[in-house]
mmCIF file of C-alpha atoms in Angstrom:
data_model
loop_
_atom_site.group_PDB
_atom_site.id
_atom_site.type_symbol
_atom_site.label_atom_id
_atom_site.label_comp_id
_atom_site.label_asym_id
_atom_site.label_seq_id
_atom_site.Cartn_x
_atom_site.Cartn_y
_atom_site.Cartn_z
ATOM 1 C CA MET A 1054 52.978 33.566 32.694
ATOM 2 C CA ALA A 1055 53.603 29.910 32.032
ATOM 3 C CA ALA A 1056 51.774 27.386 34.135
ATOM 4 C CA ILE A 1057 51.814 23.654 34.616
ATOM 5 C CA ALA A 1058 48.538 22.002 33.690
ATOM 6 C CA PRO A 1059 47.104 20.598 36.946
ATOM 7 C CA THR A 1060 47.620 16.954 37.794
ATOM 8 C CA SER A 1061 46.238 15.477 40.989
ATOM 9 C CA GLY A 1062 48.571 15.183 43.928
ATOM 10 C CA ARG A 1063 51.708 16.260 42.015
ATOM 11 C CA THR A 1064 54.078 18.841 43.477
ATOM 12 C CA LEU A 1065 56.637 20.996 41.700
ATOM 13 C CA GLU A 1066 59.394 18.887 43.236
ATOM 14 C CA ASP A 1067 57.761 15.725 41.838
ATOM 15 C CA HIS A 1068 57.669 17.224 38.341
ATOM 16 C CA ALA A 1069 61.299 18.389 38.559
ATOM 17 C CA LYS A 1070 62.570 14.988 39.730
ATOM 18 C CA GLU A 1071 60.592 13.152 37.061
ATOM 19 C CA TRP A 1072 61.886 15.489 34.354
ATOM 20 C CA ALA A 1073 65.519 15.048 35.494
ATOM 21 C CA ALA A 1074 65.117 11.251 35.562
ATOM 22 C CA ARG A 1075 63.732 11.247 32.015
ATOM 23 C CA LYS A 1076 66.591 13.435 30.787
ATOM 24 C CA VAL A 1077 69.243 11.185 32.339
ATOM 25 C CA ALA A 1078 67.527 8.060 30.989
ATOM 26 C CA SER A 1079 67.553 9.563 27.505
ATOM 27 C CA GLY A 1080 71.318 10.020 27.687
ATOM 28 C CA ALA A 1081 71.462 13.714 28.586
ATOM 29 C CA ALA A 1082 74.489 14.971 30.498
ATOM 30 C CA LEU A 1083 73.955 15.717 34.188
ATOM 31 C CA HIS A 1084 74.662 19.428 33.727
ATOM 32 C CA HIS A 1085 71.709 19.540 31.316
ATOM 33 C CA CYS A 1086 69.368 18.238 34.015
ATOM 34 C CA VAL A 1087 69.038 21.396 36.102
ATOM 35 C CA LEU A 1088 66.284 23.986 36.131
ATOM 36 C CA PRO A 1089 66.851 27.700 36.796
ATOM 37 C CA PHE A 1090 65.399 29.466 39.863
ATOM 38 C CA LEU A 1091 65.266 26.299 41.981
ATOM 39 C CA THR A 1092 67.185 26.240 45.256
ATOM 40 C CA GLY A 1093 70.788 25.232 44.615
ATOM 41 C CA ALA A 1094 70.573 25.658 40.844
ATOM 42 C CA PRO A 1095 73.689 27.178 39.216
ATOM 43 C CA LYS A 1096 73.457 30.653 37.722
ATOM 44 C CA ALA A 1097 72.075 30.354 34.203
ATOM 45 C CA VAL A 1098 73.047 32.452 31.164
ATOM 46 C CA GLU A 1099 70.690 32.865 28.219
ATOM 47 C CA CYS A 1100 71.676 33.011 24.577
ATOM 48 C CA ARG A 1101 70.834 36.462 23.178
ATOM 49 C CA LEU A 1102 69.667 34.914 19.908
ATOM 50 C CA CYS A 1103 67.390 32.041 20.965
ATOM 51 C CA ASN A 1104 66.817 33.058 24.632
ATOM 52 C CA LYS A 1105 67.485 29.523 25.848
ATOM 53 C CA ILE A 1106 69.906 28.449 28.574
ATOM 54 C CA ILE A 1107 73.555 28.025 27.611
ATOM 55 C CA TYR A 1108 75.176 24.941 29.134
ATOM 56 C CA PRO A 1109 78.939 24.437 29.645
ATOM 57 C CA LEU A 1110 80.993 23.826 26.461
ATOM 58 C CA GLU A 1111 78.145 25.160 24.307
ATOM 59 C CA GLU A 1112 78.920 28.870 24.510
ATOM 60 C CA ILE A 1113 80.802 31.462 22.529
ATOM 61 C CA LYS A 1114 81.552 34.910 23.912
ATOM 62 C CA CYS A 1115 81.851 38.182 22.045
ATOM 63 C CA SER A 1116 85.529 38.948 21.426
ATOM 64 C CA VAL A 1117 85.135 42.710 21.961
ATOM 65 C CA SER A 1118 86.789 43.873 25.179
ATOM 66 C CA ARG A 1119 84.396 44.233 28.158
ATOM 67 C CA CYS A 1120 81.446 42.878 26.191
ATOM 68 C CA GLU A 1121 79.738 40.173 28.239
ATOM 69 C CA GLN A 1122 77.294 38.907 25.608
ATOM 70 C CA MET A 1123 77.036 35.102 25.392
ATOM 71 C CA PHE A 1124 75.580 32.924 22.640
ATOM 72 C CA HIS A 1125 75.141 29.299 21.743
ATOM 73 C CA LEU A 1126 77.913 28.326 19.360
ATOM 74 C CA THR A 1127 75.303 26.789 17.052
ATOM 75 C CA CYS A 1128 73.237 30.007 17.065
ATOM 76 C CA ALA A 1129 76.293 32.119 16.322
ATOM 77 C CA VAL A 1130 77.288 29.853 13.411
ATOM 78 C CA GLU A 1131 73.847 30.284 11.834
ATOM 79 C CA ASN A 1132 74.138 34.077 12.002
ATOM 80 C CA ALA A 1133 77.773 34.630 10.989
ATOM 81 C CA THR A 1134 80.262 33.622 8.311
ATOM 82 C CA ASN A 1135 83.884 32.553 8.768
ATOM 83 C CA LEU A 1136 83.277 32.319 12.509
ATOM 84 C CA THR A 1137 86.120 31.770 14.979
ATOM 85 C CA THR A 1138 86.142 32.243 18.735
ATOM 86 C CA GLU A 1139 88.837 34.923 18.369
ATOM 87 C CA SER A 1140 87.028 36.950 15.696
ATOM 88 C CA PHE A 1141 83.370 36.598 16.728
ATOM 89 C CA LYS A 1142 81.761 39.968 17.329
ATOM 90 C CA CYS A 1143 78.145 40.252 18.465
ATOM 91 C CA PRO A 1144 75.699 42.533 16.550
ATOM 92 C CA GLN A 1145 75.525 45.097 19.375
ATOM 93 C CA HIS A 1146 78.630 47.061 18.405
ATOM 94 C CA GLY A 1147 76.997 49.353 15.883
ATOM 95 C CA CYS A 1148 73.632 50.907 15.025
ATOM 96 C CA MET A 1149 71.505 48.396 13.145
ATOM 97 C CA VAL A 1150 70.161 51.189 10.902
ATOM 98 C CA CYS A 1151 72.975 53.639 10.108
ATOM 99 C CA LYS A 1152 75.858 51.306 11.047
ATOM 100 C CA GLN A 1153 77.656 54.042 13.011
ATOM 101 C CA LYS A 1154 79.556 52.799 16.057
ATOM 102 C CA THR A 1155 79.200 55.674 18.538
ATOM 103 C CA PHE A 1156 76.512 56.990 20.917
ATOM 104 C CA PHE A 1157 73.927 54.270 20.472
ATOM 105 C CA TRP A 1158 72.036 52.088 22.936
ATOM 106 C CA ARG A 1159 71.941 48.295 23.293
ATOM 107 C CA CYS A 1160 68.845 46.252 24.074
ATOM 108 C CA GLY A 1161 69.127 44.279 27.276
ATOM 109 C CA ARG A 1162 66.941 41.445 25.956
ATOM 110 C CA CYS A 1163 68.107 40.788 22.392
ATOM 111 C CA THR A 1164 70.814 41.744 19.883
ATOM 112 C CA VAL A 1165 69.211 45.013 18.723
ATOM 113 C CA ALA A 1166 71.396 48.153 18.944
ATOM 114 C CA ALA A 1167 70.531 51.574 17.484
ATOM 115 C CA HIS A 1168 70.494 55.326 17.961
ATOM 116 C CA THR A 1169 67.313 56.726 19.467
ATOM 117 C CA LYS A 1170 66.675 58.760 16.292
ATOM 118 C CA CYS A 1171 67.083 55.611 14.188
ATOM 119 C CA ALA A 1172 64.720 53.461 16.260
ATOM 120 C CA PRO A 1173 61.415 52.895 14.448
ATOM 121 C CA TRP A 1174 59.406 52.625 17.691
ATOM 122 C CA PRO A 1175 59.637 53.992 21.275
ATOM 123 C CA LEU A 1176 62.100 52.480 23.761
ATOM 124 C CA ILE A 1177 62.317 51.880 27.499
ATOM 125 C CA HIS A 1178 65.548 53.543 28.615
ATOM 126 C CA LEU A 1179 67.152 52.031 31.717
ATOM 127 C CA LYS A 1180 68.212 55.006 33.847
ATOM 128 C CA ASP A 1181 70.456 52.968 36.118
ATOM 129 C CA ASP A 1182 72.301 51.361 33.204
ATOM 130 C CA GLN A 1183 73.659 53.981 30.826
ATOM 131 C CA GLY A 1184 73.623 52.927 27.193
ATOM 132 C CA SER A 1185 71.041 50.184 27.768
ATOM 133 C CA ALA A 1186 67.386 50.039 26.842
ATOM 134 C CA ILE A 1187 64.542 47.651 26.142
ATOM 135 C CA CYS A 1188 63.612 47.771 22.480
ATOM 136 C CA TRP A 1189 60.163 47.703 20.868
ATOM 137 C CA ARG A 1190 60.252 43.911 20.512
ATOM 138 C CA HIS A 1191 59.541 43.453 24.208
ATOM 139 C CA PRO A 1192 56.525 44.452 26.370
ATOM 140 C CA SER A 1193 56.815 47.556 28.548
ATOM 141 C CA ASN A 1194 55.995 45.405 31.595
ATOM 142 C CA TRP A 1195 58.523 42.571 31.954
ATOM 143 C CA LEU A 1196 55.964 40.482 33.875
ATOM 144 C CA LEU A 1197 53.923 40.142 30.666
ATOM 145 C CA GLN A 1198 56.662 38.594 28.531
ATOM 146 C CA ASN A 1199 54.799 35.282 28.273
ATOM 147 C CA GLU A 1200 51.295 36.470 29.040
ATOM 148 C CA ASN A 1201 49.701 34.662 26.101
ATOM 149 C CA ALA A 1202 51.704 31.443 26.319
ATOM 150 C CA ASP A 1203 49.752 28.199 26.121
ATOM 151 C CA LEU A 1204 49.527 25.884 29.108
ATOM 152 C CA THR A 1205 52.156 23.167 29.116
ATOM 153 C CA ASN A 1206 53.109 20.096 31.129
ATOM 154 C CA ASN A 1207 56.748 20.362 30.003
ATOM 155 C CA ILE A 1208 58.617 21.374 33.153
ATOM 156 C CA GLU A 1209 61.632 22.611 31.174
ATOM 157 C CA GLU A 1210 59.419 24.799 29.014
ATOM 158 C CA VAL A 1211 57.731 26.233 32.101
ATOM 159 C CA PHE A 1212 61.015 27.327 33.657
ATOM 160 C CA CYS A 1213 62.321 28.723 30.372
ATOM 161 C CA ARG A 1214 59.236 30.936 30.182
ATOM 162 C CA LEU A 1215 59.752 32.494 33.612
ATOM 163 C CA PRO A 1216 60.321 36.206 32.940
ATOM 164 C CA LEU A 1217 63.460 38.039 34.021
ATOM 165 C CA PRO A 1218 63.164 41.661 35.222
ATOM 166 C CA TYR A 1219 64.622 44.422 33.076
ATOM 167 C CA VAL A 1220 66.803 45.711 35.938
ATOM 168 C CA ASN A 1221 68.582 43.778 38.692
ATOM 169 C CA GLU A 1222 66.889 45.881 41.374
ATOM 170 C CA GLU A 1223 63.670 44.008 40.621
ATOM 171 C CA PHE A 1224 65.287 40.958 42.225
ATOM 172 C CA ASN A 1225 65.751 42.782 45.532
ATOM 173 C CA ILE A 1226 63.122 42.051 48.151
ATOM 174 C CA ASP A 1227 61.788 45.120 49.919
ATOM 175 C CA SER A 1228 63.462 45.333 53.336
ATOM 176 C CA THR A 1229 60.085 45.685 55.066
ATOM 177 C CA ILE A 1230 58.839 42.446 53.510
ATOM 178 C CA ARG A 1231 62.146 40.684 54.211
ATOM 179 C CA ASP A 1232 62.149 41.742 57.867
ATOM 180 C CA PHE A 1233 58.496 40.760 58.270
ATOM 181 C CA THR A 1234 59.177 37.332 56.732
ATOM 182 C CA ALA A 1235 62.102 36.821 59.107
ATOM 183 C CA ILE A 1236 59.870 37.655 62.071
ATOM 184 C CA VAL A 1237 57.101 35.325 60.885
ATOM 185 C CA CYS A 1238 59.599 32.470 60.538
ATOM 186 C CA LYS A 1239 60.711 32.752 64.160
ATOM 187 C CA PRO A 1240 59.027 30.817 66.981
ATOM 188 C CA PRO A 1241 56.836 32.799 69.405
ATOM 189 C CA SER A 1242 58.930 34.815 71.831
ATOM 190 C CA TYR A 1243 59.279 33.776 75.456
ATOM 191 C CA ILE A 1244 61.760 34.177 78.301
ATOM 192 C CA HIS A 1245 64.120 31.204 78.463
ATOM 193 C CA ILE A 1246 64.642 29.751 81.942
ATOM 194 C CA ARG A 1247 66.453 26.667 83.239
ATOM 195 C CA ARG A 1248 64.445 26.056 86.420
ATOM 196 C CA ASN A 1249 60.883 26.692 87.523
ATOM 197 C CA VAL A 1250 60.021 30.212 88.671
ATOM 198 C CA TYR A 1251 57.720 30.003 91.690
ATOM 199 C CA LEU A 1252 54.917 32.556 91.991
ATOM 200 C CA VAL A 1253 53.561 30.563 94.944
ATOM 201 C CA LYS A 1254 55.229 29.226 98.052
ATOM 202 C CA LYS A 1255 57.647 26.496 97.054
ATOM 203 C CA LYS A 1256 56.576 23.037 98.188
ATOM 204 C CA ARG A 1257 59.425 20.865 99.336
ATOM 205 C CA ALA A 1258 59.292 17.440 100.968
ATOM 206 C CA ASP A 1259 61.238 16.785 104.162
ATOM 207 C CA SER A 1260 64.453 15.363 102.725
ATOM 208 C CA SER A 1261 65.884 14.711 106.187
ATOM 209 C CA ALA A 1262 63.482 11.797 106.618
ATOM 210 C CA GLU A 1263 64.650 10.143 103.409
ATOM 211 C CA THR A 1264 66.693 6.970 103.741
ATOM 212 C CA GLY A 1265 67.545 6.713 100.051
ATOM 213 C CA CYS A 1266 68.003 3.474 98.132
ATOM 214 C CA THR A 1267 69.125 1.119 100.898
ATOM 215 C CA ASN A 1268 69.281 -1.914 98.614
ATOM 216 C CA CYS A 1269 71.942 -0.367 96.337
ATOM 217 C CA ARG A 1270 75.589 -1.195 96.985
ATOM 218 C CA ALA A 1271 78.512 1.199 96.941
ATOM 219 C CA ASP A 1272 79.385 0.064 93.412
ATOM 220 C CA SER A 1273 75.770 0.099 92.182
ATOM 221 C CA VAL A 1274 74.695 2.148 89.152
ATOM 222 C CA CYS A 1275 71.021 2.090 90.238
ATOM 223 C CA LYS A 1276 69.262 0.212 87.449
ATOM 224 C CA ASP A 1277 65.632 -0.965 87.435
ATOM 225 C CA ASP A 1278 65.864 -2.547 90.898
ATOM 226 C CA CYS A 1279 66.736 0.786 92.551
ATOM 227 C CA GLU A 1280 64.170 1.754 95.202
ATOM 228 C CA CYS A 1281 64.397 5.454 94.344
ATOM 229 C CA ARG A 1282 63.902 4.813 90.635
ATOM 230 C CA GLY A 1283 60.793 2.750 91.395
ATOM 231 C CA LEU A 1284 59.362 5.688 93.374
ATOM 232 C CA SER A 1285 60.282 8.241 90.681
ATOM 233 C CA MET A 1286 62.832 9.820 92.986
ATOM 234 C CA SER A 1287 66.267 11.021 91.974
ATOM 235 C CA CYS A 1288 69.046 9.501 94.058
ATOM 236 C CA SER A 1289 70.411 11.930 96.628
ATOM 237 C CA LYS A 1290 73.053 12.219 99.336
ATOM 238 C CA SER A 1291 70.919 9.911 101.510
ATOM 239 C CA CYS A 1292 71.442 7.023 99.083
ATOM 240 C CA HIS A 1293 74.085 4.316 99.391
ATOM 241 C CA CYS A 1294 74.850 4.183 95.663
ATOM 242 C CA SER A 1295 78.111 5.105 93.941
ATOM 243 C CA ASP A 1296 79.188 8.083 91.870
ATOM 244 C CA LEU A 1297 78.314 5.977 88.820
ATOM 245 C CA CYS A 1298 74.604 6.189 89.704
ATOM 246 C CA THR A 1299 72.398 6.527 86.606
ATOM 247 C CA ASN A 1300 69.266 7.507 88.523
ATOM 248 C CA LYS A 1301 69.932 11.241 88.505
ATOM 249 C CA PRO A 1302 67.869 12.752 85.702
ATOM 250 C CA PHE A 1303 67.316 16.518 85.367
ATOM 251 C CA ARG A 1304 71.080 17.094 85.368
ATOM 252 C CA LYS A 1305 71.764 17.151 81.623
ATOM 253 C CA ASP A 1306 69.337 17.678 78.762
ATOM 254 C CA LYS A 1307 69.461 15.788 75.486
ATOM 255 C CA LYS A 1308 70.098 17.709 72.262
ATOM 256 C CA ILE A 1309 66.828 18.839 70.686
ATOM 257 C CA LYS A 1310 65.908 21.629 68.286
ATOM 258 C CA ILE A 1311 62.916 23.884 67.639
ATOM 259 C CA VAL A 1312 61.607 23.529 64.061
ATOM 260 C CA LYS A 1313 58.632 24.613 61.966
ATOM 261 C CA SER A 1314 56.372 21.595 61.728
ATOM 262 C CA GLU A 1315 53.783 20.644 59.106
ATOM 263 C CA GLY A 1316 50.290 21.606 60.207
ATOM 264 C CA CYS A 1317 51.195 22.068 63.872
ATOM 265 C CA GLY A 1318 53.071 25.356 63.910
ATOM 266 C CA TRP A 1319 56.321 24.955 65.808
ATOM 267 C CA GLY A 1320 57.649 21.724 67.250
ATOM 268 C CA ALA A 1321 60.812 20.066 68.547
ATOM 269 C CA ILE A 1322 62.925 17.287 67.049
ATOM 270 C CA ALA A 1323 65.682 15.054 68.421
ATOM 271 C CA LEU A 1324 69.253 15.866 67.398
ATOM 272 C CA GLU A 1325 70.644 12.606 68.785
ATOM 273 C CA PRO A 1326 69.344 9.025 69.109
ATOM 274 C CA LEU A 1327 67.270 8.540 72.263
ATOM 275 C CA GLU A 1328 66.799 5.223 74.019
ATOM 276 C CA LYS A 1329 63.606 4.222 75.789
ATOM 277 C CA CYS A 1330 63.327 5.845 79.257
ATOM 278 C CA ASP A 1331 66.042 8.428 78.485
ATOM 279 C CA PHE A 1332 65.531 11.766 80.231
ATOM 280 C CA ILE A 1333 65.229 14.415 77.516
ATOM 281 C CA ILE A 1334 64.432 17.757 79.138
ATOM 282 C CA GLU A 1335 62.645 19.209 82.149
ATOM 283 C CA TYR A 1336 59.270 20.868 81.620
ATOM 284 C CA VAL A 1337 59.723 24.258 83.266
ATOM 285 C CA GLY A 1338 57.765 27.477 83.549
ATOM 286 C CA GLU A 1339 56.073 29.649 86.127
ATOM 287 C CA VAL A 1340 54.548 27.681 89.005
ATOM 288 C CA ILE A 1341 51.144 29.221 89.754
ATOM 289 C CA ASP A 1342 48.108 28.432 91.908
ATOM 290 C CA ASP A 1343 44.580 27.584 90.746
ATOM 291 C CA ALA A 1344 43.297 31.167 90.962
ATOM 292 C CA THR A 1345 46.112 32.525 88.798
ATOM 293 C CA CYS A 1346 45.696 29.606 86.397
ATOM 294 C CA GLU A 1347 41.982 30.362 86.008
ATOM 295 C CA GLN A 1348 42.706 34.040 85.435
ATOM 296 C CA ARG A 1349 45.322 33.309 82.779
ATOM 297 C CA LEU A 1350 43.013 30.884 80.974
ATOM 298 C CA TRP A 1351 40.325 33.557 80.687
ATOM 299 C CA GLU A 1352 42.921 36.035 79.413
ATOM 300 C CA MET A 1353 44.085 33.493 76.818
ATOM 301 C CA LYS A 1354 40.502 32.976 75.670
ATOM 302 C CA ARG A 1355 39.967 36.734 75.398
ATOM 303 C CA ARG A 1356 43.143 37.115 73.300
ATOM 304 C CA GLY A 1357 42.184 34.179 71.089
ATOM 305 C CA ASP A 1358 45.389 32.269 71.885
ATOM 306 C CA LYS A 1359 45.591 28.813 70.325
ATOM 307 C CA ASN A 1360 48.734 27.547 72.039
ATOM 308 C CA PHE A 1361 48.498 25.829 75.421
ATOM 309 C CA TYR A 1362 51.488 25.603 77.747
ATOM 310 C CA MET A 1363 49.939 24.672 81.115
ATOM 311 C CA CYS A 1364 50.615 21.469 83.015
ATOM 312 C CA GLU A 1365 48.659 20.978 86.257
ATOM 313 C CA ILE A 1366 50.581 18.756 88.658
ATOM 314 C CA SER A 1367 48.326 18.920 91.716
ATOM 315 C CA LYS A 1368 46.041 21.327 93.533
ATOM 316 C CA ASP A 1369 47.458 24.866 93.487
ATOM 317 C CA TYR A 1370 50.484 23.591 91.554
ATOM 318 C CA THR A 1371 50.417 24.310 87.809
ATOM 319 C CA ILE A 1372 53.457 24.845 85.590
ATOM 320 C CA ASP A 1373 52.697 27.543 82.998
ATOM 321 C CA ALA A 1374 55.300 27.908 80.229
ATOM 322 C CA THR A 1375 53.355 30.592 78.339
ATOM 323 C CA PHE A 1376 55.689 33.450 79.206
ATOM 324 C CA LYS A 1377 58.727 31.684 80.640
ATOM 325 C CA GLY A 1378 60.011 28.219 79.766
ATOM 326 C CA ASN A 1379 62.450 26.214 77.649
ATOM 327 C CA THR A 1380 62.372 24.099 74.482
ATOM 328 C CA SER A 1381 59.998 21.604 76.128
ATOM 329 C CA ARG A 1382 57.122 24.057 75.566
ATOM 330 C CA PHE A 1383 57.300 23.301 71.823
ATOM 331 C CA LEU A 1384 56.561 19.570 72.083
ATOM 332 C CA ASN A 1385 53.307 18.832 70.257
ATOM 333 C CA HIS A 1386 50.474 16.472 71.145
ATOM 334 C CA SER A 1387 50.088 13.037 69.588
ATOM 335 C CA CYS A 1388 47.750 10.133 70.279
ATOM 336 C CA ASP A 1389 50.714 7.914 69.393
ATOM 337 C CA PRO A 1390 53.518 9.761 71.228
ATOM 338 C CA ASN A 1391 57.186 8.910 71.564
ATOM 339 C CA CYS A 1392 57.600 10.799 74.859
ATOM 340 C CA LYS A 1393 55.863 10.980 78.217
ATOM 341 C CA LEU A 1394 55.827 13.383 81.146
ATOM 342 C CA GLU A 1395 56.818 12.021 84.540
ATOM 343 C CA LYS A 1396 56.620 13.677 87.944
ATOM 344 C CA TRP A 1397 59.771 13.153 89.996
ATOM 345 C CA GLN A 1398 61.070 14.126 93.419
ATOM 346 C CA VAL A 1399 64.500 15.748 93.215
ATOM 347 C CA ASP A 1400 66.014 16.768 96.574
ATOM 348 C CA GLY A 1401 62.525 17.172 97.990
ATOM 349 C CA GLU A 1402 61.236 19.272 95.070
ATOM 350 C CA THR A 1403 58.547 18.095 92.631
ATOM 351 C CA ARG A 1404 59.796 18.430 89.061
ATOM 352 C CA VAL A 1405 58.363 17.290 85.723
ATOM 353 C CA GLY A 1406 60.552 15.649 83.107
ATOM 354 C CA VAL A 1407 60.072 14.622 79.495
ATOM 355 C CA PHE A 1408 61.209 11.010 78.997
ATOM 356 C CA ALA A 1409 61.433 8.878 75.851
ATOM 357 C CA SER A 1410 58.716 6.216 75.800
ATOM 358 C CA ARG A 1411 60.475 4.310 72.994
ATOM 359 C CA PHE A 1412 63.571 4.561 70.805
ATOM 360 C CA ILE A 1413 63.634 7.904 68.961
ATOM 361 C CA GLU A 1414 65.670 8.507 65.821
ATOM 362 C CA VAL A 1415 67.591 11.667 64.945
ATOM 363 C CA GLY A 1416 65.256 14.217 63.337
ATOM 364 C CA GLU A 1417 62.096 12.600 64.697
ATOM 365 C CA PRO A 1418 59.502 15.042 66.110
ATOM 366 C CA LEU A 1419 59.074 14.808 69.882
ATOM 367 C CA THR A 1420 55.473 14.423 71.044
ATOM 368 C CA TYR A 1421 53.526 13.407 74.105
ATOM 369 C CA ASP A 1422 49.870 12.799 74.889
ATOM 370 C CA TYR A 1423 48.345 15.925 76.406
ATOM 371 C CA ARG A 1424 45.485 13.801 77.741
ATOM 372 C CA THR A 1425 47.801 12.325 80.361
ATOM 373 C CA LEU A 1426 47.925 15.718 82.046
ATOM 374 C CA ARG A 1427 45.576 16.840 84.716
ATOM 375 C CA ALA A 1428 44.712 20.074 82.980
ATOM 376 C CA ARG A 1429 41.944 22.525 82.280
ATOM 377 C CA ALA A 1430 39.937 21.785 79.131
ATOM 378 C CA TRP A 1431 41.646 23.204 76.054
ATOM 379 C CA TYR A 1432 41.702 22.612 72.338
ATOM 380 C CA PHE A 1433 44.440 20.830 70.406
ATOM 381 C CA ARG A 1434 44.922 18.754 67.289
ATOM 382 C CA CYS A 1435 46.433 15.303 67.106
ATOM 383 C CA VAL A 1436 49.615 14.828 65.067
ATOM 384 C CA GLY A 1437 49.643 11.036 65.328
ATOM 385 C CA SER A 1438 48.936 9.076 62.162
ATOM 386 C CA GLY A 1439 45.666 7.238 61.866
ATOM 387 C CA PHE A 1440 44.099 8.677 65.015
ATOM 388 C CA PRO A 1441 41.121 11.030 65.262
ATOM 389 C CA VAL A 1442 41.503 14.680 66.192
ATOM 390 C CA GLN A 1443 40.936 15.270 69.892
ATOM 391 C CA THR A 1444 38.846 18.269 70.902
ATOM 392 C CA HIS A 1445 39.936 18.822 74.493
ATOM 393 C CA LEU A 1446 42.157 17.611 77.265
ATOM 394 C CA SER A 1447 40.669 15.063 79.605
ATOM 395 C CA HIS A 1448 41.136 15.284 83.356
ATOM 396 C CA GLY A 1449 43.748 12.607 83.909
ATOM 397 C CA THR A 1450 46.924 12.823 85.935
ATOM 398 C CA ILE A 1451 50.574 12.412 85.135
#
């Protein structure tokens, strides 16, 4: 099979773009600057005489009814006399040996047509395509069509050498492989929840003793000077602020999406611009105690799990999103993060939110620093640029 001679640091996409740019610069038409088999490439038809791609306005079709053979006009002119588009007839409408026009086969790779008894060498008959065969000019294994081709750096030549199967069924991907690929390309399964699921007694502060933000007026929107905001508390019924209060996170998530990330498995990206301090999503999971946390960590080690979804808030209060959680469980670690986790009081309940630590553009991966968590030691890799890989989580606090 054809291959591109290796060049350091060059990808197939780089070669294709460079080739297209050279073609355009040399005056080639845009429809000549496409390569077959690439994503988005138009369906290509090969000339049966020269086996090269036929571009628009360069083709001539056999005039015989229901014959689909296509040729370059220039190739057809070289092989026919008194040629017109109305009279052109391809060579596959009669036996090349005895010239009879009934009960013969046609080669699916070239212009040869003959009776089996007239063929000088054995054929490959295509059972699923009556009247078609692969003649002696072509290898019995279609994968070996260009087995002895020399290495080349010409991207167009490489793609022209890619072999086509003898039957269309060869293009079909086995359903087992297709289904397996689809499974592999899905994020790890988990049960989606909106709020924490408590496996321990729920801790709730005495909200009756709260006085709320007494310095906010009835028309206040609770900006940076709000007492509750300064204490990482969501405004509640005890507050004196208005319905326009902006200090009520955890009510509506921002739009984010789970994606396959480079080198870090799965991750999450922003689907809308995020301003600094914007609430993005709540970190939710199963709330467990220290004993259960320890047990689950040993089970994870035994299974060889590499993904870590635990966030220890305080003693006997750990949020584990391993089995149950939401999109927040897919945020990766970075030493230079654009998000941070904050512990807030919402109606007396301790909840953890993911907040933007700076402006975040659409499509930007969402990350936070795992080292800011008070968590059991665990392994992770840094996705920040220019920072060393961390080997474990330190024992800090949110």
